[in-house]
Coordinates of C-alpha atoms (C1' of nucleotides) in Angstrom, one line a residue:
Chain A
M62 CA 0.0 0.0 0.0
P63 CA 1.4 3.4 -0.9
L64 CA 2.1 5.9 1.8
R65 CA -0.6 8.6 1.9
F66 CA -1.2 11.8 3.7
F67 CA -4.0 14.3 3.9
N68 CA -2.9 17.5 2.3
T69 CA -4.4 20.7 3.6
L70 CA -3.6 22.4 0.4
T71 CA -5.9 20.1 -1.6
L72 CA -8.1 18.9 1.2
A73 CA -7.5 15.4 -0.2
T74 CA -5.5 12.3 0.9
E75 CA -2.6 11.9 -1.6
E76 CA 0.1 9.4 -2.2
F77 CA 3.4 10.7 -0.9
T78 CA 6.9 10.3 -2.4
P79 CA 9.7 12.8 -2.1
Q80 CA 10.5 15.0 -5.1
R81 CA 14.1 13.8 -5.4
D82 CA 17.0 11.7 -4.0
N83 CA 14.7 9.5 -1.9
T84 CA 15.2 12.3 0.7
V85 CA 12.2 14.0 2.4
R86 CA 12.8 17.7 2.9
M87 CA 10.6 18.7 5.7
Y88 CA 10.0 21.7 7.8
T89 CA 8.0 21.8 11.0
C90 CA 7.0 24.8 13.1
G91 CA 8.7 24.5 16.5
P92 CA 8.1 26.2 19.8
T93 CA 8.1 29.8 20.8
V94 CA 10.3 29.7 23.9
Y95 CA 8.6 32.1 26.2
D96 CA 7.5 29.4 28.7
F97 CA 7.5 25.6 29.2
A98 CA 5.8 23.9 26.4
H99 CA 2.4 22.4 27.3
I100 CA 0.7 19.1 26.6
G101 CA -1.1 20.6 23.6
N102 CA 2.2 21.6 22.1
F103 CA 3.5 18.1 22.6
R104 CA 0.6 16.6 20.8
T105 CA 2.0 18.3 17.7
F106 CA 5.6 17.5 18.5
T107 CA 4.7 13.9 19.0
F108 CA 3.0 14.0 15.6
Y109 CA 6.3 15.2 14.1
D110 CA 8.0 12.3 15.8
L111 CA 5.6 9.8 14.4
L112 CA 5.8 11.4 10.9
R113 CA 9.6 11.0 11.0
R114 CA 9.4 7.4 12.1
V115 CA 6.9 6.5 9.5
L116 CA 9.0 8.1 6.7
K117 CA 12.2 6.4 8.0
R118 CA 10.4 3.1 8.1
R119 CA 9.5 3.6 4.4
G120 CA 13.2 3.9 3.7
F121 CA 13.3 7.6 3.0
K122 CA 16.2 9.7 4.2
L123 CA 15.2 12.7 6.1
D124 CA 16.3 16.3 6.0
H125 CA 14.1 17.9 8.6
V126 CA 14.4 21.4 9.9
M127 CA 12.5 22.7 12.9
N128 CA 12.7 26.3 14.1
I129 CA 12.9 27.7 17.6
T130 CA 11.2 31.1 17.7
D131 CA 13.4 33.1 20.1
V132 CA 12.3 36.6 19.3
E133 CA 8.6 37.5 19.6
D134 CA 6.4 39.9 21.6
K135 CA 5.8 37.6 24.6
I136 CA 9.4 36.7 24.8
I137 CA 10.5 40.3 24.8
R138 CA 7.9 41.3 27.3
N139 CA 8.8 38.4 29.7
A140 CA 12.5 38.9 29.3
M141 CA 12.2 42.5 30.1
A142 CA 10.0 41.7 33.1
H143 CA 12.7 39.4 34.4
G144 CA 15.5 41.9 33.7
Q145 CA 17.2 39.4 31.4
S146 CA 18.6 39.6 28.0
L147 CA 16.7 37.9 25.2
G148 CA 19.4 35.2 25.0
E149 CA 19.4 34.5 28.7
Y150 CA 15.7 34.2 28.8
T151 CA 15.2 32.0 25.8
E152 CA 18.1 29.7 26.7
K153 CA 16.3 28.5 29.8
Y154 CA 13.1 27.5 27.9
T155 CA 15.0 26.2 24.9
K156 CA 16.9 23.8 27.1
A157 CA 13.7 22.8 28.9
F158 CA 12.0 22.1 25.6
L159 CA 14.8 19.9 24.4
E160 CA 14.8 18.0 27.7
D161 CA 11.1 17.4 27.4
C162 CA 11.5 16.2 23.9
G163 CA 14.1 13.7 25.2
A164 CA 11.8 12.5 27.9
L165 CA 9.1 11.9 25.4
R166 CA 11.6 10.1 23.1
L167 CA 10.9 12.5 20.2
D168 CA 13.2 11.7 17.3
S169 CA 15.2 14.9 16.8
P170 CA 15.1 16.8 13.5
E171 CA 18.3 16.9 11.5
R172 CA 18.5 20.6 12.2
I173 CA 17.0 22.7 15.0
V174 CA 17.5 26.4 14.0
R175 CA 17.0 29.6 15.9
A176 CA 15.3 32.7 14.4
T177 CA 17.9 35.0 15.9
D178 CA 20.7 33.2 14.1
H179 CA 19.0 34.1 10.7
I180 CA 18.2 37.8 11.0
K181 CA 20.5 38.7 8.2
E182 CA 18.9 36.2 5.8
M183 CA 15.5 37.5 6.8
A184 CA 16.5 41.1 6.0
E185 CA 17.8 39.9 2.6
A186 CA 14.6 38.2 1.9
I187 CA 12.6 41.3 2.8
T188 CA 14.9 43.3 0.5
G189 CA 14.1 40.7 -2.2
L190 CA 10.4 41.1 -1.7
T191 CA 10.7 44.8 -1.8
A192 CA 12.4 44.5 -5.2
K193 CA 9.5 42.6 -6.4
G194 CA 7.0 45.2 -5.3
C195 CA 5.4 43.1 -2.6
T196 CA 6.1 45.3 0.4
Y197 CA 5.5 48.8 1.7
E198 CA 6.9 50.7 4.5
S199 CA 5.0 52.5 7.2
E200 CA 6.5 54.3 10.2
G201 CA 9.7 52.3 9.9
S202 CA 8.0 48.9 9.7
I203 CA 7.8 46.8 6.5
Y204 CA 4.6 45.0 5.5
F205 CA 3.7 42.4 3.0
R206 CA 1.0 43.5 0.6
I207 CA -1.3 40.5 0.2
A208 CA -2.8 42.2 -2.9
A209 CA 0.5 41.5 -4.5
F210 CA 0.1 37.8 -4.1
P211 CA -2.9 36.4 -6.1
G212 CA -2.7 33.0 -4.4
Y213 CA -3.4 34.3 -1.0
G214 CA -5.9 32.2 0.8
K215 CA -5.2 28.9 -1.0
L216 CA -4.1 27.0 2.0
S217 CA -6.8 28.1 4.4
H218 CA -9.3 28.0 1.6
N219 CA -10.5 31.5 2.3
D220 CA -11.5 34.1 -0.2
F221 CA -10.0 37.5 0.8
T222 CA -10.9 39.5 -2.2
G223 CA -13.6 41.4 -0.3
I224 CA -11.4 42.4 2.6
R225 CA -10.7 46.0 2.9
A226 CA -8.7 48.2 5.2
G227 CA -10.6 49.2 8.2
A228 CA -12.9 46.1 7.9
R229 CA -11.9 45.2 11.4
V230 CA -10.2 46.8 14.3
D231 CA -6.5 46.6 14.1
V232 CA -5.1 46.0 17.6
D233 CA -1.5 46.1 16.3
T234 CA 0.1 49.4 17.0
Y235 CA 1.6 49.5 13.5
E236 CA -0.2 51.1 10.5
K237 CA -1.3 48.9 7.7
T238 CA -3.2 49.8 4.5
D239 CA -5.0 46.5 4.3
A240 CA -6.4 44.5 7.2
R241 CA -4.7 41.3 6.1
D242 CA -1.3 42.7 5.4
F243 CA 1.2 41.5 7.9
A244 CA 4.5 42.7 9.3
L245 CA 7.7 41.4 7.7
W246 CA 9.8 43.7 9.8
K247 CA 8.8 45.7 12.9
A248 CA 10.4 49.1 13.6
A249 CA 12.6 49.2 16.6
K250 CA 11.1 50.5 19.9
D251 CA 12.9 51.9 22.9
G252 CA 14.3 49.2 25.2
E253 CA 13.4 46.3 22.8
P254 CA 16.0 44.2 21.1
S255 CA 16.7 45.3 17.5
W256 CA 18.9 44.5 14.6
D257 CA 20.0 46.6 11.6
E258 CA 20.9 44.2 8.8
G259 CA 19.6 46.1 5.8
A260 CA 15.9 46.4 6.6
G261 CA 16.3 49.3 9.0
P262 CA 16.6 49.1 12.8
G263 CA 14.0 46.6 14.1
R264 CA 13.1 43.0 14.4
P265 CA 11.5 40.4 12.2
G266 CA 7.9 39.6 12.1
W267 CA 6.9 36.1 13.1
H268 CA 6.2 34.6 9.7
I269 CA 9.4 35.5 7.8
E270 CA 11.7 33.2 9.9
C271 CA 10.0 30.0 8.7
S272 CA 10.0 30.9 5.0
V273 CA 13.6 32.0 5.1
M274 CA 15.0 29.1 7.2
A275 CA 13.1 26.5 5.3
I276 CA 14.4 27.8 1.9
K277 CA 17.9 28.2 3.2
Y278 CA 18.3 24.7 4.4
L279 CA 15.9 22.7 2.2
G280 CA 15.5 24.6 -1.0
E281 CA 12.7 26.5 -2.6
T282 CA 10.2 23.7 -2.7
L283 CA 9.7 21.5 0.4
D284 CA 8.2 18.0 0.4
I285 CA 6.4 18.5 3.6
H286 CA 5.6 21.4 5.8
A287 CA 3.8 20.6 9.1
G288 CA 2.3 22.3 12.1
G289 CA -0.6 22.5 14.4
V290 CA -4.0 23.2 12.7
D291 CA -4.2 26.7 14.3
L292 CA -1.1 27.7 12.3
T293 CA -2.9 27.1 9.0
F294 CA -4.1 30.7 9.1
P295 CA -2.5 33.1 9.2
H296 CA 1.0 31.7 9.8
H297 CA 1.3 29.2 7.1
E298 CA -0.7 31.2 4.6
N299 CA 1.7 34.0 5.2
E300 CA 4.7 31.8 4.8
I301 CA 3.4 30.7 1.5
A302 CA 2.8 34.3 0.4
Q303 CA 6.4 35.3 1.3
A304 CA 8.1 32.3 -0.1
E305 CA 6.3 32.0 -3.3
A306 CA 6.3 35.7 -4.0
L307 CA 10.1 35.5 -3.6
T308 CA 10.9 32.4 -5.5
G309 CA 8.0 32.0 -7.9
K310 CA 8.0 28.3 -6.9
P311 CA 5.5 26.3 -4.9
F312 CA 6.7 26.5 -1.3
S313 CA 5.7 23.0 -0.1
R314 CA 4.1 20.1 -1.9
F315 CA 2.4 18.7 1.2
W316 CA 0.9 20.6 4.2
L317 CA 0.1 18.5 7.2
H318 CA -1.7 19.8 10.2
S319 CA -2.3 18.1 13.6
E320 CA -5.6 18.7 15.3
F321 CA -6.2 20.4 18.6
L322 CA -5.9 18.8 22.1
M323 CA -8.6 19.3 24.7
V324 CA -8.4 18.4 28.4
E325 CA -11.2 16.5 30.0
G326 CA -13.5 17.6 27.2
Q327 CA -12.7 21.3 27.6
K328 CA -10.4 23.7 25.9
M329 CA -7.1 23.8 27.8
S330 CA -6.5 27.2 29.4
K331 CA -4.8 28.6 32.4
S332 CA -8.0 30.1 33.7
L333 CA -9.8 26.7 33.7
G334 CA -6.9 25.2 35.7
N335 CA -6.5 22.4 33.2
Y336 CA -3.3 23.6 31.6
Y337 CA -0.5 21.1 31.9
T338 CA 3.2 20.9 31.1
L339 CA 5.0 17.6 30.9
R340 CA 6.7 18.5 34.2
D341 CA 3.3 18.8 35.8
L342 CA 2.3 15.3 34.7
F343 CA 5.7 13.7 35.6
A344 CA 5.4 15.3 39.1
Q345 CA 2.1 13.4 39.5
D346 CA 4.0 10.2 38.7
Y347 CA 2.7 9.7 35.2
S348 CA 5.4 8.2 33.1
P349 CA 6.7 9.8 29.9
E350 CA 5.8 6.6 28.1
C351 CA 2.1 6.8 29.1
V352 CA 2.0 10.4 28.0
R353 CA 3.6 9.5 24.7
Y354 CA 1.3 6.5 24.2
L355 CA -1.8 8.6 24.8
L356 CA -0.6 11.4 22.4
A357 CA 0.3 8.9 19.8
S358 CA -2.7 6.6 20.0
V359 CA -5.2 9.1 18.6
P360 CA -4.7 9.8 14.9
Y361 CA -3.2 13.2 14.4
R362 CA -6.1 14.7 12.5
K363 CA -8.7 13.9 15.2
A364 CA -9.1 16.2 18.1
L365 CA -7.6 14.5 21.1
N366 CA -9.4 14.5 24.4
F367 CA -6.6 14.3 27.0
T368 CA -7.9 12.9 30.3
F369 CA -6.3 11.5 33.4
D370 CA -8.4 8.4 32.8
G371 CA -6.8 8.2 29.4
L372 CA -3.3 8.4 31.0
K373 CA -4.1 5.6 33.3
S374 CA -5.5 3.5 30.5
A375 CA -2.4 4.1 28.5
A376 CA -0.2 3.0 31.4
T377 CA -2.2 -0.2 31.7
A378 CA -2.1 -0.9 28.0
I379 CA 1.7 -0.4 28.0
E380 CA 1.9 -2.8 30.9
R381 CA 0.1 -5.4 29.0
L382 CA 2.4 -5.2 26.1
R383 CA 5.5 -5.3 28.3
N384 CA 4.1 -8.4 30.1
Y385 CA 3.6 -10.0 26.7
K386 CA 7.2 -9.3 25.7
L387 CA 8.4 -10.7 29.0
R388 CA 6.3 -13.8 28.4
L389 CA 7.9 -14.2 25.0
E390 CA 11.4 -13.8 26.3
S391 CA 11.1 -15.8 29.5
G392 CA 8.5 -18.4 28.7
K393 CA 9.2 -22.1 27.9
F394 CA 7.6 -23.3 24.7
P395 CA 7.6 -26.6 22.9
A396 CA 10.2 -27.0 20.2
G397 CA 9.4 -26.4 16.6
T398 CA 7.5 -23.7 14.7
S399 CA 3.8 -23.2 13.9
E400 CA 2.7 -22.3 10.4
E401 CA -0.4 -20.8 11.9
M402 CA 1.7 -18.4 14.1
R403 CA 3.9 -17.5 11.2
I404 CA 0.8 -16.4 9.2
R405 CA -0.7 -14.5 12.1
A406 CA 2.5 -12.6 12.7
A407 CA 2.8 -11.7 9.0
R408 CA -0.8 -10.6 9.0
A409 CA -0.4 -8.4 12.1
S410 CA 2.7 -6.8 10.6
S411 CA 1.1 -5.9 7.3
A412 CA -2.1 -4.7 9.0
F413 CA 0.1 -2.5 11.2
E414 CA 2.0 -1.1 8.2
D415 CA -1.1 -0.6 6.2
A416 CA -2.8 1.4 8.9
L417 CA 0.2 3.7 9.2
D418 CA 0.4 4.2 5.5
D419 CA -3.1 5.4 5.5
D420 CA -2.4 8.9 6.8
M421 CA -0.9 7.5 10.0
N422 CA -3.9 5.8 11.4
T423 CA -2.2 4.9 14.7
A424 CA -5.5 3.8 16.4
Q425 CA -5.9 1.1 13.7
A426 CA -2.3 0.1 13.9
L427 CA -2.6 -0.4 17.6
A428 CA -5.7 -2.6 17.1
A429 CA -3.6 -4.9 14.8
V430 CA -1.0 -5.3 17.5
F431 CA -3.4 -6.0 20.3
E432 CA -5.3 -8.5 18.3
F433 CA -2.0 -10.3 17.6
V434 CA -1.2 -10.3 21.3
R435 CA -4.5 -11.8 22.2
E436 CA -4.1 -14.5 19.5
T437 CA -0.7 -15.5 20.5
N438 CA -1.5 -15.5 24.2
T439 CA -4.3 -17.8 23.6
A440 CA -2.0 -20.1 21.6
M441 CA 0.5 -20.1 24.4
D442 CA -2.1 -21.2 26.9
A443 CA -3.2 -23.9 24.5
G444 CA 0.4 -25.1 24.1
E445 CA 0.2 -24.3 20.4
F446 CA 2.8 -21.6 20.4
R447 CA 6.3 -23.0 19.6
A448 CA 9.8 -21.9 20.6
G449 CA 10.4 -21.2 16.9
D450 CA 7.6 -18.7 16.9
V451 CA 9.2 -16.4 19.4
A452 CA 11.3 -14.5 16.8
S453 CA 8.4 -13.6 14.6
A454 CA 6.3 -12.5 17.5
L455 CA 9.1 -10.3 18.8
D456 CA 9.4 -8.9 15.4
V457 CA 5.8 -7.7 15.5
L458 CA 6.5 -6.2 18.8
E459 CA 9.6 -4.6 17.6
R460 CA 7.7 -3.1 14.6
F461 CA 5.3 -1.6 17.1
D462 CA 7.9 -0.2 19.3
S463 CA 10.0 1.3 16.6
L464 CA 7.1 3.6 16.2
F465 CA 5.4 3.9 19.6
D466 CA 8.6 3.5 21.6
V467 CA 7.0 2.8 25.0
L468 CA 8.2 -0.7 25.9
R469 CA 11.4 0.4 27.6
P470 CA 10.7 1.9 31.0
S471 CA 12.2 5.3 31.8
L472 CA 14.5 4.6 34.7
R473 CA 14.6 6.9 37.6
S474 CA 18.0 8.0 38.8
D475 CA 17.6 6.1 42.1
A476 CA 16.5 2.8 40.4
I477 CA 17.7 -0.4 42.0
A478 CA 20.4 -2.3 39.9
D479 CA 19.5 -5.4 38.0
A480 CA 22.1 -7.5 39.9
D481 CA 20.6 -6.5 43.3
V482 CA 17.1 -7.5 42.0
E483 CA 18.5 -10.9 40.9
A484 CA 20.2 -11.4 44.3
L485 CA 17.0 -10.8 46.2
I486 CA 15.0 -13.0 43.9
A487 CA 17.5 -15.8 44.5
E488 CA 17.1 -15.4 48.2
R489 CA 13.3 -15.4 47.9
T490 CA 13.3 -18.6 45.8
L491 CA 15.3 -20.3 48.6
A492 CA 12.8 -19.0 51.2
K493 CA 9.9 -20.3 49.2
K494 CA 11.5 -23.7 48.9
S495 CA 11.7 -23.9 52.7
R496 CA 8.1 -22.7 52.8
N497 CA 9.2 -19.5 54.5
F498 CA 6.4 -17.5 52.7
Q499 CA 6.7 -14.7 55.2
R500 CA 10.2 -13.9 54.1
A501 CA 9.3 -14.5 50.5
D502 CA 6.5 -11.9 50.7
Q503 CA 8.7 -9.5 52.5
I504 CA 11.2 -9.5 49.7
R505 CA 8.5 -9.0 47.2
Q506 CA 7.2 -6.0 49.2
E507 CA 10.7 -4.6 49.5
L508 CA 11.2 -4.8 45.7
L509 CA 7.7 -3.4 45.1
A510 CA 8.7 -0.4 47.2
R511 CA 11.6 0.0 44.8
E512 CA 9.3 -0.2 41.8
V513 CA 10.1 -3.8 40.9
V514 CA 7.3 -6.3 40.5
L515 CA 7.8 -10.0 40.9
E516 CA 5.7 -12.6 39.2
D517 CA 5.7 -16.3 39.9
T518 CA 4.9 -18.3 36.8
K519 CA 5.1 -22.0 36.2
D520 CA 8.3 -21.4 34.4
G521 CA 9.9 -19.7 37.4
V522 CA 10.1 -16.1 38.7
R523 CA 10.2 -13.2 36.4
W524 CA 10.4 -9.5 37.2
K525 CA 9.8 -6.2 35.7
R526 CA 10.1 -2.5 36.6
K527 CA 6.8 -0.8 37.5
Chain B
rG596 C1' -21.6 35.9 10.0
rG597 C1' -17.5 33.2 6.8
rC598 C1' -14.3 28.8 6.3
rG599 C1' -13.1 24.0 8.4
rC600 C1' -13.5 19.6 11.7
rG601 C1' -16.4 16.5 14.6
rG602 C1' -20.8 13.9 17.5
rU603 C1' -19.9 5.5 17.4
rA604 C1' -20.7 1.3 24.3
rG605 C1' -19.3 3.9 31.3
rC606 C1' -14.4 6.4 29.2
rC607 C1' -10.8 6.7 24.9
rA608 C1' -11.4 5.4 19.8
rA609 C1' -11.3 2.5 14.5
rG610 C1' -14.5 1.8 10.6
rU611 C1' -16.8 6.5 5.0
rG612 C1' -22.1 1.6 0.8
rG613 C1' -22.4 -4.9 2.6
rU614 C1' -24.3 -5.9 7.8
rA615 C1' -20.3 -2.4 14.5
rA616 C1' -12.0 -3.1 15.2
rG617 C1' -9.0 -2.2 19.4
rG618 C1' -7.7 -0.2 24.4
rC619 C1' -9.3 1.0 29.5
rA620 C1' -13.0 0.2 33.1
rG621 C1' -17.0 -3.4 34.9
rA622 C1' -19.1 -8.7 35.6
rG623 C1' -18.3 -14.1 35.7
rG624 C1' -14.7 -18.2 35.2
rU625 C1' -9.7 -20.9 34.7
rC626 C1' -4.8 -20.7 37.1
rU627 C1' -2.4 -19.6 42.1
rG628 C1' 0.8 -20.6 49.2
rC629 C1' -0.6 -15.3 48.5
rA630 C1' -0.1 -11.9 44.7
rA631 C1' 0.7 -10.8 39.8
rA632 C1' 0.3 -12.2 34.8
rA633 C1' -2.4 -14.7 31.1
rC634 C1' -6.6 -16.6 28.8
rC635 C1' -12.0 -17.5 28.1
rU636 C1' -17.0 -15.6 28.4
rU637 C1' -19.7 -11.1 28.9
rU638 C1' -21.0 -5.4 28.1
rA639 C1' -23.8 -0.9 21.1
rU640 C1' -29.9 -5.1 17.1
rU641 C1' -26.9 0.0 17.1
rC642 C1' -23.6 4.6 15.3
rA643 C1' -26.7 12.9 18.0
rG644 C1' -32.1 13.4 15.9
rC645 C1' -35.5 13.4 11.7
rG646 C1' -36.4 12.6 6.6
rG647 C1' -34.5 10.8 1.8
rU648 C1' -31.5 7.7 -1.9
rU649 C1' -30.4 2.3 -2.2
rC650 C1' -31.5 -4.7 -2.6
rG651 C1' -28.5 -2.9 1.5
rA652 C1' -26.3 3.3 5.2
rA653 C1' -22.6 4.5 11.1
rU654 C1' -21.0 5.3 6.0
rC655 C1' -24.3 9.0 0.4
rC656 C1' -28.0 13.5 0.3
rG657 C1' -31.2 17.2 3.0
rC658 C1' -32.8 19.5 7.4
rU659 C1' -32.3 20.1 12.8
rC660 C1' -29.6 19.9 17.5
rC661 C1' -24.8 19.9 20.1
rG662 C1' -19.3 20.4 20.5
rC663 C1' -14.6 22.3 18.7
rG664 C1' -10.9 25.2 15.7
rC665 C1' -9.5 29.4 12.6
rC666 C1' -11.2 34.2 10.9
rU667 C1' -6.4 39.8 16.1
rC668 C1' 1.5 36.4 15.6
rC669 C1' -2.4 30.3 19.9
rA670 C1' 0.6 23.6 18.6

RNA sequence: GGCGCGGUAGCCAAGUGGUAAGGCAGAGGUCUGCAAAACCUUUAUUCAGCGGUUCGAAUCCGCUCCGCGCCUCCA
């Protein structure tokens, strides 16, 4: 089955292949580092991770650029309020963001680039746009004239031909001649950071950094540009206008947008008290894996209702898969192989792949895995699962985990060492042999307190981390 | 008001013309020193409501109700 994605540009699901070299040139909108990223942000960043893994699995090479917006109104305001320089302030949240990505096991883009490292290129691009007659200046700021770009609105599927200046109140303090015109360059204000690289003293508007950095690293036409659905308009629409007005080429072949996240059925907001960062969740003892699983399990184009019940469900589901893996690795099975099991494993693998190929239907992919787990567990109980079937079953699990990446527990820094666990298990086995169940239970309790769970099976003791 | 997305079991959620996946929770059972794990059985005659098209609709069309996003630099 071909790999297919829903393209916002065409509102259709289309077959995807990179334009050249078997390399996917992809740009994704990263965080604005004015605070810790929240769980809604990470829904989108998890979507990028899954996208990367799906593309890699297909054998494509990746050249993926993600930006860090480190100059912007809120950042400037907050940095000033803290008496810090822009760099001091954004460094803290950039570092926190990268740590959070690590905790969630997000596969890192080939390049993570900062807006402030590309001011000169942005100024050059603005000069280029001016040369093409797409801009105008007003009180030291430079604006993009959307009337100069006939395709404006093609991504968000809006018709702006009727929009006129003054059609709505402009809260921006800068003067524009058309309501939809947007700032490419904002004139310097007292006390605010500014640059003078050829566009006059000031700082870049939000949209220009993405167009400029994407083109610089990936070329004039990207294979994929992705972001949260709320960026479709105006951010991505404006990126298209800038880039295409400048190059005359289509900016990106595919536009992918991840849907919104809600919390307990409501819009997440600080005033409702349902606004969470990853740190908040980890502090409540939810594991990074269960957050990752929950975010990954709902297909990216469907609004995700993030609930604490959902987190607990995710943790239980992960446990089941880990237990299954443990059973495969530690169980004793009769020699030989089973043709039936070989077929089931092959069927599960192809169902898993097909679901992902279909615009990354992760929910359906999960169903294929769980169905296989149930089938093979039943076969094990019935004695029909053979030692020779372990490899193919582990392969299904490996396929799952190469995408979902939740089977390996995140170890705490104070975790007990494997060898110490094994030693206590040996002692407990002796205690059980002499029917000293009190000591046996005591050891199990001790280990449980250190997040290690013991299970007695007919093939002996096995253990796992909680 | 404009554009777009969605309403499937207690919760989460697949399925877009052929007779309701999967996960979690719940109930019963097998196994067990205890516990855990695992498995089996069970939980939607029905897919927001109404009408229509069709041999056949959760799936297509129309209307209604409800929720959400964007339309002011918010993933």
